[in-house]
XYZ file of C-alpha atoms in Angstrom:
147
model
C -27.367 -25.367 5.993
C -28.061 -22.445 3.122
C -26.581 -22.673 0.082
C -24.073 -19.835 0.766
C -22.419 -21.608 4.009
C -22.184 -24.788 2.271
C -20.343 -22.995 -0.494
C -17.922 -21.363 1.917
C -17.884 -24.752 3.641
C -16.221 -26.229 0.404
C -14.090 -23.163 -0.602
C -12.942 -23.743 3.049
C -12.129 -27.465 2.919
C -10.424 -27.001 -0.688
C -8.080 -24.623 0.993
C -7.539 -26.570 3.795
C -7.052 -29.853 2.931
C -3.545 -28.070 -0.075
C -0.892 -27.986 2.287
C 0.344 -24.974 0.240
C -2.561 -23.610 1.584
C -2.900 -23.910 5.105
C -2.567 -20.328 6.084
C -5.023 -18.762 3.286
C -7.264 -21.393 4.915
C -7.021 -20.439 8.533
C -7.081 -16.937 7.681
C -10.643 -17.603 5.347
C -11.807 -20.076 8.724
C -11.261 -17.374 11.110
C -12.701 -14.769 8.812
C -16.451 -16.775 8.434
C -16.443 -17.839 12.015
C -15.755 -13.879 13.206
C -17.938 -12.668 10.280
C -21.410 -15.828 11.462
C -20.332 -17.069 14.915
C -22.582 -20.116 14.114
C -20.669 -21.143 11.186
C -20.383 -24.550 11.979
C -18.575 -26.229 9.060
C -15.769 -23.644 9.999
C -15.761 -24.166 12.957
C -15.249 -27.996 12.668
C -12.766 -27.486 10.500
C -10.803 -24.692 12.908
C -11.184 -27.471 15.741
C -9.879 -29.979 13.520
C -6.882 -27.995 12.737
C -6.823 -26.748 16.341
C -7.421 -22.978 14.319
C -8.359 -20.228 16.702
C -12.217 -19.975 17.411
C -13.442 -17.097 19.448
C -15.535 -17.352 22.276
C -18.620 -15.499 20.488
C -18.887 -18.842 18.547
C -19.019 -21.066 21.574
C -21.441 -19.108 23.651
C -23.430 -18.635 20.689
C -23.704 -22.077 19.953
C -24.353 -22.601 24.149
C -27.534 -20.164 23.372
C -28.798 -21.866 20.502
C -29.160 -24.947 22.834
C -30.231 -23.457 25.953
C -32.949 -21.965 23.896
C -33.158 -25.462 22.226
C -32.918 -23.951 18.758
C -29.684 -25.880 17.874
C -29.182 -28.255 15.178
C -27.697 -31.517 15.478
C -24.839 -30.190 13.950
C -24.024 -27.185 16.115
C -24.984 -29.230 19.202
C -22.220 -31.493 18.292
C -20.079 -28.605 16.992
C -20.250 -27.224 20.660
C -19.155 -30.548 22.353
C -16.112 -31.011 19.804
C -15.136 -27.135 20.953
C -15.465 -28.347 24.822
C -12.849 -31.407 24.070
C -10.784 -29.736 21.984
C -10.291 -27.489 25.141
C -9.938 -30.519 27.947
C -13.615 -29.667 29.267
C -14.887 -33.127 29.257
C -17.490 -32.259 31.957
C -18.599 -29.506 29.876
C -18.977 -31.896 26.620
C -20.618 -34.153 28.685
C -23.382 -32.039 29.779
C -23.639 -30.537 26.328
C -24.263 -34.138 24.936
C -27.103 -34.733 27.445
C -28.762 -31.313 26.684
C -28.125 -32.758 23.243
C -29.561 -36.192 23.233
C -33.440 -35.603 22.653
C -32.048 -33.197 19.484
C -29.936 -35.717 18.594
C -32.536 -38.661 18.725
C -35.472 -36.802 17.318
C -33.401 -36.454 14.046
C -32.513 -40.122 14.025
C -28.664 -39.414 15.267
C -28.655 -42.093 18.432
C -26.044 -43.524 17.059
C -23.586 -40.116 16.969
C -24.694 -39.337 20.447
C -23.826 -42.775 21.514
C -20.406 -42.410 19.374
C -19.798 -38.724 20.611
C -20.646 -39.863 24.386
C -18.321 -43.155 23.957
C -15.489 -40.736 23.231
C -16.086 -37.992 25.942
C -16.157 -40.646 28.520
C -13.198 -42.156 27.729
C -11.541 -38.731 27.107
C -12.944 -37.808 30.443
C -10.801 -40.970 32.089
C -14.153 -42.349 32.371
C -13.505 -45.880 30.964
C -15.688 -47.967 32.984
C -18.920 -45.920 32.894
C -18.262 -45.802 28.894
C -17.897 -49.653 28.623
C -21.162 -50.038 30.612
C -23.062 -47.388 28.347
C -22.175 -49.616 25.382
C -24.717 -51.596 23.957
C -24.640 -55.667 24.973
C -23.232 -57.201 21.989
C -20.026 -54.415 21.050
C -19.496 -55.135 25.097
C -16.621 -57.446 24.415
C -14.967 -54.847 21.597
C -14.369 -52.406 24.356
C -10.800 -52.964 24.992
C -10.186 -51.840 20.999
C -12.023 -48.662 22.535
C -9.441 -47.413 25.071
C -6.034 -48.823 22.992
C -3.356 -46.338 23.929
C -4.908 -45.081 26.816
């Protein structure tokens, strides 16, 4: 990330995390993510607060991977945008176009985390206690409390 998004990443979470705040901090969120459609510190943090995001961010994001360009971050930043709107399938597929991004940075572990979730967000217990390594195989009820 360059030096001036990380900046406006912080500025960002400052505002958003004063709950006197909130609204200068949605309006600044939705002003970077209209203004860089890739910003994806903003747009975690819009997803997070469940903040508007407009579809230019989501299909650019889509492009970046199709054209495998995308960072680990955006890659991931276009799966949380796919739950956040009840399009498990969609995550899901985004996390497999993901995984050799994901792995080549040494980030297994988040797709395996990220995957976990979708699954089980996807009603797709079983298949999500079967991806989970053999020893965190007896855990797995602690995954799906509340369910």
């Amino acid at each position: 990330m360059d030096a001036r998004r990380n900046l406006e990443a912080w500025r960002l979470a400052c505002l958003a995390i004063d709950p006197q705040r909130t609204a200068e901090a949605a309006n600044y969120g939705g002003h970077l993510v209209t203004s860089d459609p890739l910003h994806s510190p903003a747009i975690a943090w819009a997803v997070a607060r469940n903040w508007r995001v407009p579809p230019a961010s989501a299909e650019a994001l889509a492009r970046r991977l199709r054209l495998k360009e995308a960072t680990p971050i955006e890659s991931l930043t276009l799966v949380a945008l796919h739950e956040r709107s009840g399009r498990h399938d969609r995550a899901l597929s985004t996390l497999q176009a993901s995984r050799s991004i994901l792995e080549r940075t040494g980030n297994e572990q988040a797709w395996r985390a990220w995957r976990t979730q979708a699954l089980i967000a996807a009603g797709r217990v079983d298949e999500a206690v079967a991806d989970l390594p053999e020893g965190h195989r007896d855990a797995a009820p602690d995954l799906v409390v509340g369910l």
